[in-house]
Amino acid sequence: MAPSPVERRPVSAPLHRRATLAALVAVGGVVGTLARHGLGLLFPDDPGQWPVTTFAVNIAGAFLLGMLLEALTRFGRGAPGGSGTGRSTLVRLGVGTGMLGAFTTYSTLALDTDLLLHRGAAGAAVSYALATVLVGAVTCALGIAVGARLGPRVAGRPERDGS
């Protein structure tokens, strides 16, 4: 008996199990890490002071990630949760997950907050942590607004604001 057409179709691995896509995320991660490290060398933060460079990196990364994901969603394929390997998906994984994921550094946010607390600068620690999260959310929303202006919505995908 011949196998049914469903049985003959090759099953593609999920995105997170594809070695080439994992490598793309890793390469993007190296680029993002080097960019963040380079900025840290150019603009070093004073120990015990508000970590301005890490704050700026996280805020810039939140804006860029919001803009990127909205723009990719507007252009169709590669939207978050998509399963294709089109150009948009490659950009989302390489630039979004890899580069911007490594560029932003919430582990350093936690470390810097802890260091400020241990140095007796509780006010600076709390303001730094809260400002990073709140300003990051606002700048991400601004990035989404900018990304929305980059191109028309793909047919069949409703606008977020109901229009």
PDB file of C-alpha atoms in Angstrom:
ATOM      1  CA  MET A   1       0.000   0.000   0.000  1.00  0.00           C
ATOM      2  CA  ALA A   2       1.350   3.435  -0.969  1.00  0.00           C
ATOM      3  CA  PRO A   3       1.798   6.012   1.767  1.00  0.00           C
ATOM      4  CA  SER A   4      -0.723   8.828   1.847  1.00  0.00           C
ATOM      5  CA  PRO A   5       0.348  12.272   0.572  1.00  0.00           C
ATOM      6  CA  VAL A   6       0.451  13.505   4.150  1.00  0.00           C
ATOM      7  CA  GLU A   7       2.982  10.829   5.058  1.00  0.00           C
ATOM      8  CA  ARG A   8       5.210  11.747   2.088  1.00  0.00           C
ATOM      9  CA  ARG A   9       5.584  15.423   2.953  1.00  0.00           C
ATOM     10  CA  PRO A  10       8.847  16.207   4.684  1.00  0.00           C
ATOM     11  CA  VAL A  11       8.415  17.596   8.150  1.00  0.00           C
ATOM     12  CA  SER A  12      10.536  20.664   8.729  1.00  0.00           C
ATOM     13  CA  ALA A  13      12.081  21.182  12.116  1.00  0.00           C
ATOM     14  CA  PRO A  14      10.796  24.016  14.304  1.00  0.00           C
ATOM     15  CA  LEU A  15      12.811  27.221  14.011  1.00  0.00           C
ATOM     16  CA  HIS A  16      14.593  26.717  17.326  1.00  0.00           C
ATOM     17  CA  ARG A  17      15.883  23.321  16.166  1.00  0.00           C
ATOM     18  CA  ARG A  18      17.399  24.482  12.876  1.00  0.00           C
ATOM     19  CA  ALA A  19      21.166  24.704  13.186  1.00  0.00           C
ATOM     20  CA  THR A  20      21.511  27.407  10.543  1.00  0.00           C
ATOM     21  CA  LEU A  21      19.012  29.646  12.320  1.00  0.00           C
ATOM     22  CA  ALA A  22      20.651  29.018  15.689  1.00  0.00           C
ATOM     23  CA  ALA A  23      23.958  30.009  14.085  1.00  0.00           C
ATOM     24  CA  LEU A  24      22.340  33.179  12.723  1.00  0.00           C
ATOM     25  CA  VAL A  25      21.128  34.104  16.216  1.00  0.00           C
ATOM     26  CA  ALA A  26      24.612  33.376  17.583  1.00  0.00           C
ATOM     27  CA  VAL A  27      26.306  35.591  14.982  1.00  0.00           C
ATOM     28  CA  GLY A  28      23.824  38.371  15.718  1.00  0.00           C
ATOM     29  CA  GLY A  29      24.529  37.850  19.409  1.00  0.00           C
ATOM     30  CA  VAL A  30      28.251  38.307  18.866  1.00  0.00           C
ATOM     31  CA  VAL A  31      27.632  41.556  16.976  1.00  0.00           C
ATOM     32  CA  GLY A  32      25.290  42.874  19.685  1.00  0.00           C
ATOM     33  CA  THR A  33      27.651  41.904  22.485  1.00  0.00           C
ATOM     34  CA  LEU A  34      30.619  43.553  20.767  1.00  0.00           C
ATOM     35  CA  ALA A  35      28.593  46.728  20.162  1.00  0.00           C
ATOM     36  CA  ARG A  36      27.525  46.885  23.815  1.00  0.00           C
ATOM     37  CA  HIS A  37      31.054  46.156  25.034  1.00  0.00           C
ATOM     38  CA  GLY A  38      32.492  48.773  22.681  1.00  0.00           C
ATOM     39  CA  LEU A  39      30.106  51.410  24.012  1.00  0.00           C
ATOM     40  CA  GLY A  40      31.073  50.404  27.546  1.00  0.00           C
ATOM     41  CA  LEU A  41      34.733  50.971  26.690  1.00  0.00           C
ATOM     42  CA  LEU A  42      34.044  54.304  24.994  1.00  0.00           C
ATOM     43  CA  PHE A  43      31.763  55.547  27.773  1.00  0.00           C
ATOM     44  CA  PRO A  44      32.716  53.720  30.971  1.00  0.00           C
ATOM     45  CA  ASP A  45      30.407  54.076  33.951  1.00  0.00           C
ATOM     46  CA  ASP A  46      31.860  55.121  37.293  1.00  0.00           C
ATOM     47  CA  PRO A  47      31.516  52.342  39.888  1.00  0.00           C
ATOM     48  CA  GLY A  48      28.903  53.237  42.463  1.00  0.00           C
ATOM     49  CA  GLN A  49      27.282  55.829  40.178  1.00  0.00           C
ATOM     50  CA  TRP A  50      24.151  55.617  38.071  1.00  0.00           C
ATOM     51  CA  PRO A  51      25.126  53.317  35.109  1.00  0.00           C
ATOM     52  CA  VAL A  52      24.342  55.751  32.280  1.00  0.00           C
ATOM     53  CA  THR A  53      25.870  53.670  29.486  1.00  0.00           C
ATOM     54  CA  THR A  54      24.002  50.487  30.386  1.00  0.00           C
ATOM     55  CA  PHE A  55      20.809  52.526  30.752  1.00  0.00           C
ATOM     56  CA  ALA A  56      21.302  54.125  27.313  1.00  0.00           C
ATOM     57  CA  VAL A  57      22.051  50.753  25.702  1.00  0.00           C
ATOM     58  CA  ASN A  58      18.910  49.175  27.153  1.00  0.00           C
ATOM     59  CA  ILE A  59      16.729  52.129  26.144  1.00  0.00           C
ATOM     60  CA  ALA A  60      18.130  52.237  22.609  1.00  0.00           C
ATOM     61  CA  GLY A  61      17.704  48.476  22.299  1.00  0.00           C
ATOM     62  CA  ALA A  62      14.073  48.640  23.457  1.00  0.00           C
ATOM     63  CA  PHE A  63      13.324  51.313  20.845  1.00  0.00           C
ATOM     64  CA  LEU A  64      15.078  49.427  18.049  1.00  0.00           C
ATOM     65  CA  LEU A  65      13.445  46.119  18.917  1.00  0.00           C
ATOM     66  CA  GLY A  66       9.971  47.684  18.997  1.00  0.00           C
ATOM     67  CA  MET A  67      10.591  49.392  15.662  1.00  0.00           C
ATOM     68  CA  LEU A  68      12.031  46.266  14.050  1.00  0.00           C
ATOM     69  CA  LEU A  69       9.267  43.905  15.124  1.00  0.00           C
ATOM     70  CA  GLU A  70       6.496  46.323  14.128  1.00  0.00           C
ATOM     71  CA  ALA A  71       8.108  46.952  10.739  1.00  0.00           C
ATOM     72  CA  LEU A  72       8.511  43.219  10.136  1.00  0.00           C
ATOM     73  CA  THR A  73       4.907  42.613  11.164  1.00  0.00           C
ATOM     74  CA  ARG A  74       3.745  45.315   8.755  1.00  0.00           C
ATOM     75  CA  PHE A  75       5.663  43.805   5.883  1.00  0.00           C
ATOM     76  CA  GLY A  76       4.184  40.378   6.506  1.00  0.00           C
ATOM     77  CA  ARG A  77       6.258  37.266   6.806  1.00  0.00           C
ATOM     78  CA  GLY A  78       8.568  36.867   9.743  1.00  0.00           C
ATOM     79  CA  ALA A  79       6.185  38.291  12.271  1.00  0.00           C
ATOM     80  CA  PRO A  80       6.843  37.150  15.827  1.00  0.00           C
ATOM     81  CA  GLY A  81       5.612  33.601  16.103  1.00  0.00           C
ATOM     82  CA  GLY A  82       5.977  33.023  12.365  1.00  0.00           C
ATOM     83  CA  SER A  83       7.324  29.719  11.166  1.00  0.00           C
ATOM     84  CA  GLY A  84       8.869  30.597   7.815  1.00  0.00           C
ATOM     85  CA  THR A  85      12.461  31.096   6.844  1.00  0.00           C
ATOM     86  CA  GLY A  86      11.826  34.085   4.599  1.00  0.00           C
ATOM     87  CA  ARG A  87      13.943  37.196   4.725  1.00  0.00           C
ATOM     88  CA  SER A  88      11.798  38.791   7.454  1.00  0.00           C
ATOM     89  CA  THR A  89      12.203  35.749   9.681  1.00  0.00           C
ATOM     90  CA  LEU A  90      15.952  35.797   9.143  1.00  0.00           C
ATOM     91  CA  VAL A  91      16.082  39.500  10.034  1.00  0.00           C
ATOM     92  CA  ARG A  92      13.893  38.947  13.103  1.00  0.00           C
ATOM     93  CA  LEU A  93      16.114  36.135  14.342  1.00  0.00           C
ATOM     94  CA  GLY A  94      19.499  37.593  13.409  1.00  0.00           C
ATOM     95  CA  VAL A  95      18.890  41.237  14.265  1.00  0.00           C
ATOM     96  CA  GLY A  96      16.042  41.036  16.795  1.00  0.00           C
ATOM     97  CA  THR A  97      16.762  37.932  18.823  1.00  0.00           C
ATOM     98  CA  GLY A  98      20.506  37.758  18.208  1.00  0.00           C
ATOM     99  CA  MET A  99      21.928  41.250  17.898  1.00  0.00           C
ATOM    100  CA  LEU A 100      19.425  43.316  19.892  1.00  0.00           C
ATOM    101  CA  GLY A 101      18.904  40.541  22.418  1.00  0.00           C
ATOM    102  CA  ALA A 102      22.626  40.563  23.159  1.00  0.00           C
ATOM    103  CA  PHE A 103      22.949  44.345  22.855  1.00  0.00           C
ATOM    104  CA  THR A 104      20.411  44.916  25.610  1.00  0.00           C
ATOM    105  CA  THR A 105      21.594  43.646  28.933  1.00  0.00           C
ATOM    106  CA  TYR A 106      19.098  43.060  31.671  1.00  0.00           C
ATOM    107  CA  SER A 107      21.562  40.853  33.509  1.00  0.00           C
ATOM    108  CA  THR A 108      23.820  43.898  33.827  1.00  0.00           C
ATOM    109  CA  LEU A 109      20.784  45.917  34.946  1.00  0.00           C
ATOM    110  CA  ALA A 110      20.331  43.431  37.793  1.00  0.00           C
ATOM    111  CA  LEU A 111      24.052  43.403  38.604  1.00  0.00           C
ATOM    112  CA  ASP A 112      24.347  47.206  38.558  1.00  0.00           C
ATOM    113  CA  THR A 113      21.256  47.529  40.750  1.00  0.00           C
ATOM    114  CA  ASP A 114      22.726  45.049  43.229  1.00  0.00           C
ATOM    115  CA  LEU A 115      26.088  46.845  43.253  1.00  0.00           C
ATOM    116  CA  LEU A 116      24.391  50.183  43.907  1.00  0.00           C
ATOM    117  CA  LEU A 117      22.429  48.646  46.776  1.00  0.00           C
ATOM    118  CA  HIS A 118      25.571  47.138  48.315  1.00  0.00           C
ATOM    119  CA  ARG A 119      27.336  50.492  48.090  1.00  0.00           C
ATOM    120  CA  GLY A 120      24.562  52.132  50.060  1.00  0.00           C
ATOM    121  CA  ALA A 121      23.014  53.954  47.107  1.00  0.00           C
ATOM    122  CA  ALA A 122      19.499  52.568  47.495  1.00  0.00           C
ATOM    123  CA  GLY A 123      17.878  55.620  45.889  1.00  0.00           C
ATOM    124  CA  ALA A 124      20.092  55.352  42.828  1.00  0.00           C
ATOM    125  CA  ALA A 125      19.486  51.595  42.630  1.00  0.00           C
ATOM    126  CA  VAL A 126      15.710  51.903  42.772  1.00  0.00           C
ATOM    127  CA  SER A 127      15.571  54.867  40.378  1.00  0.00           C
ATOM    128  CA  TYR A 128      17.889  53.092  37.927  1.00  0.00           C
ATOM    129  CA  ALA A 129      15.884  49.857  37.918  1.00  0.00           C
ATOM    130  CA  LEU A 130      12.515  51.606  37.674  1.00  0.00           C
ATOM    131  CA  ALA A 131      13.689  54.098  35.053  1.00  0.00           C
ATOM    132  CA  THR A 132      15.136  51.330  32.907  1.00  0.00           C
ATOM    133  CA  VAL A 133      11.902  49.340  32.913  1.00  0.00           C
ATOM    134  CA  LEU A 134       9.523  52.299  32.569  1.00  0.00           C
ATOM    135  CA  VAL A 135      11.533  54.332  30.059  1.00  0.00           C
ATOM    136  CA  GLY A 136      12.289  51.107  28.187  1.00  0.00           C
ATOM    137  CA  ALA A 137       8.570  50.374  27.850  1.00  0.00           C
ATOM    138  CA  VAL A 138       7.866  53.907  26.620  1.00  0.00           C
ATOM    139  CA  THR A 139      10.711  53.868  24.107  1.00  0.00           C
ATOM    140  CA  CYS A 140       9.636  50.434  22.893  1.00  0.00           C
ATOM    141  CA  ALA A 141       6.167  51.903  22.265  1.00  0.00           C
ATOM    142  CA  LEU A 142       7.794  54.808  20.417  1.00  0.00           C
ATOM    143  CA  GLY A 143       9.772  52.316  18.352  1.00  0.00           C
ATOM    144  CA  ILE A 144       6.543  50.507  17.503  1.00  0.00           C
ATOM    145  CA  ALA A 145       5.005  53.830  16.421  1.00  0.00           C
ATOM    146  CA  VAL A 146       7.994  54.550  14.186  1.00  0.00           C
ATOM    147  CA  GLY A 147       7.880  51.009  12.776  1.00  0.00           C
ATOM    148  CA  ALA A 148       4.189  51.509  11.999  1.00  0.00           C
ATOM    149  CA  ARG A 149       5.081  54.496   9.845  1.00  0.00           C
ATOM    150  CA  LEU A 150       7.619  52.549   7.779  1.00  0.00           C
ATOM    151  CA  GLY A 151       5.123  50.826   5.541  1.00  0.00           C
ATOM    152  CA  PRO A 152       1.549  49.840   4.877  1.00  0.00           C
ATOM    153  CA  ARG A 153      -0.112  47.075   6.813  1.00  0.00           C
ATOM    154  CA  VAL A 154      -0.170  43.704   5.072  1.00  0.00           C
ATOM    155  CA  ALA A 155      -3.628  42.855   3.702  1.00  0.00           C
ATOM    156  CA  GLY A 156      -5.602  40.650   6.045  1.00  0.00           C
ATOM    157  CA  ARG A 157      -3.860  41.839   9.198  1.00  0.00           C
ATOM    158  CA  PRO A 158      -5.962  44.232  11.269  1.00  0.00           C
ATOM    159  CA  GLU A 159      -4.541  47.467  12.608  1.00  0.00           C
ATOM    160  CA  ARG A 160      -3.802  47.422  16.326  1.00  0.00           C
ATOM    161  CA  ASP A 161      -5.630  50.685  16.953  1.00  0.00           C
ATOM    162  CA  GLY A 162      -8.815  49.353  15.376  1.00  0.00           C
ATOM    163  CA  SER A 163      -8.626  51.378  12.150  1.00  0.00           C
TER     164      SER A 163
END
